[in-house]
XYZ file of C-alpha atoms in Angstrom:
701
model
C -25.508 -1.951 38.388
C -25.214 -5.679 38.098
C -25.983 -8.240 36.251
C -25.251 -11.988 36.586
C -27.137 -14.701 33.221
C -25.256 -18.470 33.123
C -22.217 -18.380 34.617
C -19.731 -16.926 36.766
C -19.074 -13.563 36.106
C -20.620 -10.772 37.259
C -20.570 -7.333 35.360
C -21.086 -3.875 36.642
C -21.506 -0.461 34.734
C -17.646 -0.011 33.712
C -16.508 3.060 31.210
C -17.181 3.918 27.933
C -13.909 4.641 27.112
C -11.245 3.210 25.925
C -13.695 1.618 23.538
C -12.793 -2.137 23.164
C -11.752 -4.586 25.904
C -9.344 -3.317 28.633
C -8.140 -5.563 30.989
C -6.700 -2.872 34.284
C -5.023 -5.782 36.056
C -8.231 -7.127 38.116
C -10.335 -7.518 35.963
C -11.554 -6.376 32.018
C -14.017 -3.317 30.497
C -15.784 -3.575 27.207
C -16.995 -0.485 25.689
C -18.558 -0.871 22.249
C -20.331 1.687 19.949
C -23.954 1.402 18.300
C -26.194 4.176 18.237
C -29.104 2.061 17.095
C -28.906 -0.289 19.521
C -32.126 -2.194 22.046
C -29.301 -4.472 23.838
C -26.160 -5.644 23.419
C -24.766 -8.589 25.246
C -21.135 -9.532 26.024
C -20.829 -13.840 24.883
C -17.788 -15.400 26.429
C -16.281 -18.772 25.565
C -14.088 -21.387 26.531
C -10.266 -20.950 25.450
C -11.384 -23.584 22.151
C -14.033 -20.934 21.536
C -16.654 -23.573 20.611
C -18.605 -23.174 24.319
C -20.118 -20.395 24.887
C -19.568 -19.977 28.737
C -21.967 -17.255 29.240
C -24.360 -13.726 27.954
C -24.535 -10.787 29.969
C -26.002 -8.350 28.915
C -23.685 -4.502 29.510
C -25.682 -3.204 31.786
C -24.821 0.376 31.002
C -25.083 3.033 27.781
C -23.385 6.542 27.326
C -24.589 7.952 24.415
C -24.183 6.145 21.468
C -21.634 3.779 23.691
C -22.867 0.655 25.119
C -20.279 -0.525 28.152
C -19.623 -2.840 30.877
C -16.823 -4.442 33.388
C -16.356 -7.435 34.446
C -14.148 -8.866 37.568
C -11.749 -11.188 37.352
C -11.817 -11.770 33.986
C -8.048 -11.849 32.394
C -6.559 -11.602 28.990
C -6.472 -14.797 26.979
C -10.938 -15.175 27.884
C -12.275 -15.358 24.526
C -15.524 -12.948 23.753
C -17.635 -11.345 20.883
C -20.853 -9.235 20.848
C -24.495 -10.188 20.345
C -26.369 -7.105 19.392
C -30.245 -6.925 19.516
C -31.783 -4.405 17.645
C -34.305 -3.977 14.452
C -34.353 -6.541 11.517
C -35.161 -3.895 8.307
C -33.103 -3.677 6.001
C -35.060 -1.733 3.842
C -34.543 1.022 6.649
C -30.847 0.149 6.391
C -30.931 -1.822 10.026
C -29.666 -5.399 9.801
C -29.256 -6.402 13.843
C -29.741 -9.851 13.815
C -28.156 -11.178 17.638
C -27.676 -14.763 15.950
C -24.736 -13.783 15.061
C -21.273 -13.496 16.706
C -19.913 -10.461 15.879
C -16.502 -9.429 16.527
C -14.990 -6.778 18.698
C -13.735 -3.638 15.963
C -11.211 -2.988 18.482
C -9.896 -6.295 18.569
C -5.883 -7.170 18.545
C -5.839 -10.652 18.864
C -8.357 -12.854 17.088
C -8.859 -16.639 17.947
C -10.432 -18.840 15.202
C -10.738 -18.540 11.699
C -13.747 -16.802 9.111
C -15.498 -19.330 7.444
C -18.307 -19.304 4.454
C -20.404 -21.100 6.286
C -24.026 -20.288 5.444
C -24.591 -19.655 8.998
C -23.015 -16.559 9.221
C -25.035 -14.766 7.066
C -27.906 -12.323 8.899
C -30.208 -13.469 6.303
C -31.826 -17.202 5.259
C -29.271 -18.626 2.530
C -31.761 -19.669 -0.480
C -34.606 -18.516 0.130
C -36.897 -16.383 -2.233
C -37.121 -13.634 0.148
C -32.923 -13.553 -0.186
C -31.323 -10.554 2.218
C -34.763 -9.651 3.447
C -35.332 -12.837 5.162
C -33.819 -13.229 8.861
C -31.822 -16.295 9.918
C -32.196 -17.522 13.063
C -29.649 -19.877 13.267
C -25.764 -19.110 15.218
C -23.046 -17.924 13.769
C -20.657 -18.855 17.228
C -19.248 -21.978 15.973
C -18.069 -20.060 12.461
C -16.665 -17.153 12.978
C -13.095 -16.019 14.748
C -13.824 -14.970 18.549
C -12.034 -11.615 19.343
C -9.281 -12.155 22.613
C -9.183 -9.973 25.460
C -5.483 -8.757 25.243
C -2.967 -7.928 28.165
C -1.636 -4.303 27.662
C 1.920 -5.418 28.780
C 2.293 -6.913 24.763
C 1.342 -3.942 23.212
C 2.674 -0.900 25.038
C 2.305 2.843 23.245
C 5.884 3.268 23.125
C 7.586 2.270 19.584
C 9.470 4.173 18.521
C 9.700 4.906 14.367
C 12.825 6.110 12.103
C 11.113 9.772 11.397
C 13.313 10.206 8.683
C 12.220 12.867 5.803
C 11.400 11.655 3.028
C 14.432 12.804 1.042
C 16.385 9.655 -0.446
C 13.400 7.375 0.336
C 13.013 4.298 -1.701
C 10.643 2.027 -0.781
C 10.212 -1.559 -1.530
C 6.798 -2.722 -1.752
C 6.134 -6.450 -0.359
C 4.528 -9.211 0.341
C 4.929 -10.524 4.071
C 4.865 -13.821 2.639
C 5.328 -13.749 -0.947
C 8.552 -12.573 -0.407
C 10.053 -15.012 1.543
C 7.790 -18.470 1.712
C 10.552 -19.690 -1.324
C 13.608 -18.006 0.299
C 16.426 -20.627 1.031
C 18.019 -18.571 2.927
C 15.461 -17.616 5.445
C 14.961 -20.655 8.253
C 11.829 -22.186 7.543
C 10.322 -22.062 11.211
C 10.453 -18.200 9.666
C 9.617 -18.382 5.896
C 5.738 -17.040 5.139
C 5.944 -14.114 8.311
C 6.866 -11.749 9.713
C 9.664 -12.329 11.073
C 11.028 -14.024 8.193
C 10.254 -10.873 5.668
C 13.316 -8.593 8.822
C 15.861 -12.058 8.795
C 18.962 -11.896 8.023
C 18.948 -12.855 4.795
C 16.332 -10.657 3.839
C 17.579 -7.207 5.750
C 21.155 -8.244 3.921
C 19.131 -8.088 -0.024
C 17.598 -4.896 1.118
C 20.462 -2.798 3.011
C 22.198 -3.756 -0.484
C 19.747 -2.012 -2.386
C 19.864 1.030 -0.746
C 16.107 0.352 0.384
C 15.155 3.079 3.125
C 11.106 2.185 3.354
C 9.160 -1.427 2.680
C 5.704 -0.496 2.017
C 4.007 -3.710 3.142
C 0.321 -5.543 0.948
C -2.495 -5.146 3.952
C -1.336 -7.043 7.331
C -4.220 -6.014 9.011
C -6.957 -9.543 9.688
C -8.718 -10.369 6.351
C -11.540 -12.704 5.318
C -11.215 -14.135 2.171
C -14.667 -13.281 -0.013
C -16.628 -16.471 -0.497
C -16.525 -15.999 -4.608
C -12.777 -17.077 -4.123
C -13.232 -20.160 -1.289
C -16.093 -21.208 -3.903
C -13.045 -21.874 -6.169
C -10.405 -22.836 -3.899
C -8.422 -19.739 -3.720
C -7.408 -16.985 -1.254
C -7.469 -13.133 -1.142
C -3.838 -13.607 -1.275
C -3.200 -9.315 -1.601
C -5.485 -8.322 1.473
C -7.422 -6.077 0.467
C -10.196 -7.530 2.178
C -9.882 -6.361 6.067
C -12.302 -7.263 8.911
C -10.422 -6.709 11.677
C -8.087 -3.180 11.971
C -6.203 -3.544 15.155
C -5.547 -7.607 14.649
C -2.088 -8.055 12.495
C -3.572 -11.093 9.637
C -2.749 -14.636 11.739
C -1.676 -16.210 8.315
C 1.756 -14.209 8.660
C 1.902 -15.349 12.392
C 5.293 -16.747 13.433
C 7.265 -18.922 16.700
C 6.847 -15.714 18.354
C 3.031 -14.887 17.823
C 1.513 -11.479 16.964
C 4.810 -10.422 19.477
C 6.445 -11.640 16.064
C 5.032 -8.210 14.086
C 6.624 -5.307 16.162
C 10.132 -7.792 16.200
C 9.761 -7.293 12.324
C 9.766 -4.073 13.069
C 11.540 -3.147 15.198
C 14.540 -5.176 13.312
C 14.030 -2.855 9.992
C 14.649 -0.603 12.395
C 17.689 -1.202 13.355
C 18.954 -1.803 9.262
C 17.460 2.162 9.378
C 14.535 0.651 7.116
C 11.276 2.060 7.983
C 8.396 0.413 7.340
C 4.576 1.919 5.691
C 2.115 -0.659 6.093
C -0.909 -0.622 3.379
C -4.294 -0.093 5.279
C -8.108 -0.773 3.497
C -10.218 1.556 5.759
C -12.587 2.350 2.311
C -14.595 -0.360 3.048
C -15.189 -3.895 5.021
C -14.583 -8.147 4.031
C -18.493 -8.132 4.620
C -19.724 -7.279 1.298
C -22.340 -6.135 -0.459
C -25.736 -6.808 0.927
C -26.014 -10.422 0.218
C -22.339 -10.619 2.456
C -21.752 -12.351 5.844
C -22.685 -10.752 9.219
C -19.379 -10.736 11.580
C -19.414 -7.033 12.307
C -19.959 -4.183 11.938
C -22.881 -4.607 8.800
C -24.656 -6.535 13.048
C -22.998 -3.808 15.475
C -24.764 -0.902 13.330
C -25.443 -1.279 9.856
C -26.335 1.724 8.873
C -23.743 3.888 10.566
C -20.710 1.746 9.735
C -21.615 1.659 5.900
C -22.629 4.316 3.264
C -26.192 3.543 1.876
C -27.824 4.570 -0.828
C -29.788 7.398 -0.371
C -33.407 6.668 -0.784
C -32.331 2.477 -0.815
C -31.322 2.106 2.655
C -31.209 -1.269 1.443
C -28.403 -1.019 -0.201
C -24.809 -0.198 -0.094
C -23.184 2.629 -1.899
C -20.406 1.147 -3.369
C -17.238 4.058 -4.692
C -15.061 1.038 -4.008
C -16.260 -1.895 -6.041
C -15.551 -4.038 -3.450
C -19.683 -4.328 -2.016
C -19.272 -1.691 0.263
C -17.849 1.593 1.425
C -17.044 2.380 4.834
C -18.953 5.522 6.515
C -15.779 7.903 7.430
C -18.080 10.712 7.976
C -19.420 9.357 10.522
C -17.604 10.896 14.330
C -17.700 7.180 15.701
C -16.559 5.094 12.402
C -13.734 7.822 12.052
C -12.478 8.030 15.128
C -12.026 3.525 15.241
C -9.888 4.477 12.136
C -7.465 7.031 13.587
C -7.672 5.078 16.912
C -6.473 2.118 14.544
C -3.661 4.389 13.227
C -2.343 5.845 16.008
C -2.426 1.790 17.413
C 0.017 1.074 14.592
C 2.020 3.588 15.150
C 2.675 3.964 18.870
C 2.108 0.166 19.938
C 3.981 -1.922 16.523
C 5.934 1.241 14.931
C 4.990 1.732 11.872
C 6.344 4.943 10.031
C 3.591 5.724 7.895
C 0.939 4.008 5.683
C -0.881 3.910 2.096
C -4.046 4.681 1.421
C -5.827 1.968 -0.377
C -8.341 3.918 -2.395
C -7.956 7.116 -0.690
C -10.163 8.964 -2.745
C -12.886 7.525 -0.864
C -12.226 8.173 2.576
C -11.693 11.639 1.346
C -15.508 11.400 0.260
C -17.734 14.100 1.621
C -21.772 13.934 0.797
C -20.441 16.452 -1.677
C -18.169 14.503 -3.145
C -13.970 14.003 -3.205
C -12.811 16.644 -0.808
C -8.833 17.813 0.456
C -10.145 19.050 3.639
C -12.881 16.843 3.971
C -13.267 15.065 7.472
C -10.958 12.742 7.400
C -8.534 14.733 5.851
C -8.578 17.297 8.359
C -8.422 14.904 11.347
C -5.636 13.040 9.776
C -3.698 16.297 9.827
C -4.151 17.782 12.802
C -3.638 14.783 14.812
C -0.429 15.179 16.926
C 0.604 11.384 16.035
C -0.384 10.977 12.702
C 0.383 13.659 10.891
C 4.119 13.097 12.119
C 4.283 9.940 9.938
C 4.643 9.021 6.137
C 1.189 9.378 4.186
C 0.803 8.038 1.286
C -2.375 7.963 -1.112
C -3.790 5.971 -3.984
C -5.630 8.886 -5.568
C -8.366 6.790 -6.948
C -11.011 4.307 -6.563
C -14.483 3.499 -9.038
C -16.927 6.279 -7.421
C -17.944 9.444 -9.429
C -15.219 11.693 -9.882
C -13.340 8.942 -8.602
C -9.813 10.094 -9.823
C -7.970 12.506 -8.169
C -3.907 12.213 -9.260
C -1.755 15.838 -7.441
C -5.206 16.891 -4.966
C -4.539 15.466 -2.278
C -3.608 17.689 0.346
C 0.544 18.894 1.069
C 1.266 16.091 3.706
C 0.438 13.531 1.025
C 2.401 11.648 -1.091
C 0.857 9.615 -4.035
C 1.341 6.861 -6.214
C 1.227 8.430 -9.995
C -0.199 5.974 -12.460
C 0.068 8.758 -14.850
C 4.335 7.803 -14.493
C 4.026 4.532 -14.868
C 1.649 4.563 -18.238
C 4.407 7.090 -19.473
C 7.058 5.238 -18.699
C 6.333 2.320 -20.661
C 4.343 3.929 -23.213
C 8.208 5.910 -24.027
C 9.791 2.543 -23.826
C 7.641 0.842 -26.129
C 8.130 3.473 -28.913
C 4.579 5.033 -28.395
C 4.036 8.747 -30.283
C 4.282 11.929 -27.756
C 5.787 9.798 -24.978
C 8.943 11.397 -25.252
C 7.247 14.845 -24.528
C 5.045 13.147 -21.189
C 7.873 12.166 -19.985
C 9.420 15.153 -19.676
C 7.426 15.689 -17.472
C 7.549 12.950 -15.571
C 11.494 12.872 -14.781
C 10.651 16.689 -13.283
C 7.839 14.462 -10.804
C 4.943 15.666 -12.674
C 4.827 19.340 -11.324
C 2.172 20.270 -13.363
C -0.145 18.305 -11.133
C 1.517 18.580 -7.863
C 3.677 21.567 -7.807
C 0.814 23.620 -5.788
C -0.173 24.882 -2.150
C 3.844 24.073 -1.199
C 4.015 21.132 -2.403
C 7.499 18.899 -2.878
C 8.795 17.263 -5.435
C 9.082 13.890 -2.924
C 4.381 13.351 -3.882
C 5.124 11.646 -6.875
C 5.938 8.025 -5.755
C 7.483 6.802 -9.371
C 7.146 3.221 -10.128
C 7.060 1.046 -13.102
C 5.265 -1.857 -11.675
C 3.404 -2.270 -8.410
C 1.118 -5.418 -6.872
C -1.591 -4.342 -8.722
C -0.935 -5.209 -12.652
C 2.111 -6.959 -14.085
C 5.170 -7.359 -12.405
C 8.885 -5.102 -14.793
C 9.555 -8.611 -16.454
C 5.986 -9.415 -17.207
C 6.006 -6.318 -18.881
C 9.066 -7.003 -21.100
C 7.103 -10.359 -22.144
C 3.047 -10.433 -22.059
C 1.650 -8.295 -24.481
C -1.718 -9.377 -23.476
C -3.157 -10.350 -19.821
C -3.442 -14.226 -18.856
C -5.297 -14.287 -15.498
C -6.979 -17.885 -16.389
C -5.639 -18.890 -13.793
C -8.115 -16.561 -11.272
C -11.160 -17.783 -12.507
C -12.818 -15.349 -14.246
C -12.724 -16.482 -17.913
C -9.661 -14.076 -18.173
C -11.929 -10.932 -17.966
C -10.351 -9.521 -14.761
C -7.345 -7.266 -14.267
C -6.056 -4.614 -16.185
C -6.626 -4.473 -20.309
C -4.315 -1.380 -20.932
C -1.163 -2.498 -19.798
C 0.991 -0.662 -22.196
C 3.570 -4.387 -22.672
C 5.869 -5.362 -25.427
C 6.250 -8.654 -25.792
C 9.657 -8.135 -28.014
C 7.706 -10.636 -30.543
C 7.014 -13.745 -28.844
C 3.874 -14.156 -25.910
C 5.813 -15.521 -22.723
C 8.596 -17.125 -22.045
C 10.947 -17.839 -25.352
C 14.503 -19.609 -25.769
C 15.435 -16.300 -28.245
C 19.114 -14.958 -27.116
C 17.924 -11.654 -29.162
C 14.533 -11.288 -27.440
C 15.705 -12.052 -24.153
C 18.600 -9.289 -24.182
C 16.400 -6.876 -25.390
C 13.594 -8.002 -22.410
C 16.494 -7.458 -19.889
C 17.999 -4.312 -21.811
C 13.821 -2.491 -21.199
C 13.507 -3.969 -17.683
C 17.089 -2.130 -17.124
C 15.977 1.379 -18.783
C 12.576 1.464 -16.785
C 14.222 0.539 -13.467
C 16.752 3.227 -14.140
C 14.221 5.427 -15.454
C 12.083 5.470 -12.070
C 15.586 5.919 -10.202
C 16.687 8.543 -12.003
C 13.646 10.770 -11.868
C 12.758 13.696 -9.343
C 10.512 12.246 -6.948
C 9.443 9.027 -4.806
C 10.719 5.946 -6.313
C 8.926 2.346 -5.498
C 10.030 -0.993 -6.871
C 8.110 -4.061 -6.593
C 9.570 -6.839 -4.500
C 11.341 -8.918 -7.061
C 11.500 -6.581 -9.607
C 14.916 -6.029 -9.155
C 15.715 -9.502 -10.531
C 13.419 -9.942 -12.933
C 10.624 -11.697 -11.237
C 7.777 -13.252 -12.898
C 4.214 -14.026 -12.747
C 3.369 -15.473 -16.035
C 1.496 -12.918 -17.299
C -1.234 -12.334 -14.690
C -2.036 -9.048 -14.028
C -4.175 -9.451 -10.907
C -2.737 -11.848 -8.880
C -4.770 -10.970 -5.850
C -6.050 -14.299 -5.251
C -3.267 -16.391 -6.268
C -1.580 -17.764 -3.294
C 0.991 -20.021 -4.142
C 4.027 -19.729 -6.732
C 2.469 -17.675 -9.129
C 2.382 -14.986 -6.917
C 5.476 -15.640 -4.926
C 8.787 -15.154 -5.567
C 11.280 -17.350 -6.759
C 14.567 -16.450 -5.272
C 16.007 -19.004 -6.772
C 15.802 -17.748 -10.480
C 16.426 -14.047 -9.485
C 18.597 -12.508 -11.794
C 21.899 -11.505 -10.431
C 22.944 -9.396 -12.691
C 20.196 -7.000 -12.478
C 19.842 -7.339 -8.687
C 23.501 -5.722 -9.394
C 23.010 -3.288 -11.809
C 19.897 -2.238 -9.272
C 22.233 -1.505 -6.080
C 24.681 0.724 -8.835
C 21.547 2.852 -9.730
C 20.333 3.207 -6.231
C 23.668 3.860 -5.365
C 24.262 6.430 -7.981
C 20.581 8.169 -6.941
C 21.933 8.324 -3.539
C 24.965 9.548 -3.965
C 24.200 12.425 -6.221
C 21.909 14.697 -4.647
C 20.729 16.725 -8.155
C 18.701 13.434 -8.478
C 16.271 14.069 -5.169
C 15.807 17.388 -5.053
C 13.061 18.476 -2.551
C 11.275 22.050 -4.880
C 10.771 21.438 -8.414
C 12.635 22.017 -10.702
C 11.125 24.715 -13.772
C 14.562 26.603 -15.013
C 14.649 29.064 -12.596
C 18.302 30.826 -12.511
C 20.564 30.431 -9.779
C 23.415 32.300 -8.111
C 26.033 31.179 -10.503
C 23.322 32.343 -13.391
C 23.323 28.760 -14.842
C 19.574 27.480 -14.530
C 18.820 24.557 -12.382
C 17.179 22.723 -15.013
C 18.293 22.419 -18.721
C 16.618 20.262 -21.247
C 19.424 19.353 -24.075
C 19.068 17.720 -27.694
C 22.135 15.167 -28.407
C 23.906 18.289 -30.594
C 23.622 20.339 -27.508
C 21.086 22.769 -28.706
C 17.651 22.752 -26.785
C 15.113 20.187 -27.027
C 12.386 20.660 -29.449
C 9.277 19.741 -27.458
C 6.797 20.489 -30.803
C 9.033 17.798 -32.731
C 6.075 15.274 -33.443
C 8.997 12.839 -34.190
C 10.949 13.458 -30.498
C 11.852 10.422 -29.144
C 14.999 10.785 -27.525
C 16.550 13.482 -25.476
C 18.948 14.905 -22.683
C 18.466 16.706 -18.987
C 21.068 18.362 -16.992
C 20.024 18.854 -13.202
C 21.948 21.186 -11.234
C 21.479 21.253 -7.558
C 21.596 18.926 -4.393
C 18.820 17.630 -2.431
C 19.796 19.521 0.796
C 20.230 23.471 0.533
C 17.414 25.197 -2.032
C 18.299 25.163 -5.951
C 20.727 27.814 -5.921
C 23.457 26.076 -4.181
C 26.232 26.872 -6.484
C 28.501 24.028 -5.396
C 26.476 21.470 -6.743
C 27.143 18.849 -9.114
C 25.424 18.515 -12.526
C 24.426 15.425 -13.322
C 23.351 14.564 -17.190
C 21.037 12.210 -18.055
C 20.335 10.788 -21.831
C 17.423 8.973 -22.751
C 17.342 7.446 -26.657
C 15.130 5.740 -27.971
C 16.830 4.970 -31.048
C 17.748 1.969 -32.762
C 20.618 3.392 -33.347
C 23.903 4.832 -31.458
C 23.855 8.270 -31.266
C 26.166 10.731 -30.251
C 25.894 13.113 -27.537
C 27.676 16.444 -27.310
C 29.174 17.181 -23.926
C 28.241 20.444 -22.343
C 31.178 22.369 -21.859
C 33.583 20.438 -19.881
C 34.688 24.100 -18.204
C 34.929 22.780 -14.926
C 36.208 19.067 -14.504
C 35.599 16.520 -17.134
C 32.359 14.249 -17.217
C 31.978 10.882 -15.038
C 29.675 8.564 -17.521
C 28.795 6.115 -14.152
C 25.127 5.110 -15.966
C 24.720 2.970 -18.987
C 21.971 0.409 -19.376
C 23.523 -1.221 -22.825
C 25.195 -3.553 -19.778
C 24.471 -4.648 -16.452
C 27.374 -4.296 -15.002
C 28.340 -0.555 -14.556
C 31.497 0.749 -14.532
C 32.232 4.743 -14.019
C 34.009 6.079 -17.251
C 35.922 9.439 -16.907
C 34.840 10.892 -20.280
C 37.824 13.437 -21.532
C 36.496 14.385 -25.140
C 33.462 17.142 -26.036
C 31.361 13.908 -27.247
C 30.593 10.531 -26.370
C 28.882 8.072 -28.076
C 24.976 6.766 -26.625
C 24.203 2.935 -26.823
C 20.711 2.156 -28.709
C 17.677 1.981 -26.869
C 19.268 2.757 -23.339
C 20.313 5.441 -20.530
C 23.175 7.200 -19.488
C 23.862 8.956 -16.469
C 27.198 11.614 -16.168
C 28.289 13.549 -13.475
C 30.204 16.546 -13.498
C 31.394 18.062 -9.954
C 32.298 21.911 -9.536
C 36.411 22.023 -9.922
C 36.807 22.612 -6.527
C 35.666 18.951 -5.601
C 37.961 17.322 -8.915
């Protein structure tokens, strides 16, 4: 079947697979899913994207896939779709061929998203609202997809395939991490290449970082409400194209710069994990624009309210929820994930609001379709998987309930850590669980201790410096009346809100930060550091800086605390050197082959810790074991961790030095870390501090 419409190109039936636009050396095959469409038009545009040159109805339909083949259409050609079908919002359908739509499989975008009223499928400003039908053409105001050359995206990327043991995650924003870095070349600042430039690699390797976790890098569209306030979505949790790298971060090499970044990280021994957002799209609620899924097949791509399909299920708090239970939506998500692994080199993913994509009609299900598909996939089952185990839907908090292949962000660890060092009552008992990987939640179904991703701060909330400088959020710059962001931050300003010149307060804040960093890196599980926390970066008390693409969010490298960076480096090295701190199995006081328990809780006087003491505020943890072998390995060193929350020094009774002396390697009362051999039976631990001691078997001393 052939068809020609207002232009030189012909179109034939083509193939239904693979989905997307695929150049075969002679022409391009187009395949698009839309179950409820009546007709799909392929629209070709001039090189500048301003003029629609030709409109070609896709001539063939195989099931729910529309397809066609255009001879001699080569990489670089710009295109979009117009999809015909019922415009019946009350029945869940919002087809409007006046709106140009992105190919869900587009890998390169030309042009930018706008907030022009013509991008809406309904007539903005009318009394009928979203029930009205817009007849204006949106093409001048939306990006076009670009036909890509297979040579630019070869599926031959090689991941590092490192295990979880020894993983230290650094959560970073591509632009915010480098845009103010004085040693990164100016033309690379804020780009993919800049993030993996030599100054950044030197910094990360110094810290012992094994894994960089990037805030969303898939192409995004800022919400209209933000642009109306002169702001943009800086974090990127509003994805518009799941296969395309975000254009704002492109450097001199264009899209190829992304893979260059990954390869440079890999050459330095650093993995790359991508934060991905498959729970919703950037089209928003029923009053949002139409540039993709809404116009392609609204009733298939989105979860609609049962009995009221005009409206969207909003478990995400963003206006809509993707329907990953639909086989073609699930297929798109899995194809996208494999693309980032096989073609771009990603080593894993952190799934934003992962509860949403684990939901079935009956609720969250760890054995649901998405979970099962991911776990059996020959590619995706081999990479690191991290869940953000909550969303805003009913029963959305699911910490500890994901399949064993997943690690999970542990917000309970974060809150416990902050409450303990702030001096809250009963927090010491909670810290005991946190230090051992929150086994009460994670030690099920054969899961390992690395399942708990432990952190003191993340992109969402206060930075570590702000946790110790602000009691209240200061989000006025967001333009929402300071109503947005978390209100329960478990933070402490030490008597002065924000900046101060008081030397005593500054010293106390610095020590609190060291205490919290030490607690993160000395706990069983997978530690994560927010970019900038190693050097005391502040956001001025803004705990929801998602819309601040400016100095509020950008790391200020000129003001980084070099002493704190050196301290973080020492902590990382201590964790790396002592396998007892990163054991893969949960510790429960089980006797090893030498009749010694793998973990032992002690009071400062050497007696057993009294967990029932309501005033308990300090504790000592004796670890025996190693990371590489089972907890029964008899020749592993012993590590004693001491957490003194008292406002005065305490005398610590060391375990009997029967097989070699103890050595103190960590002391948070000072930034500089100098190992000290301890030959006496007791030692003084400074007020409000953490101390780490090591004793090797006699054969190693």
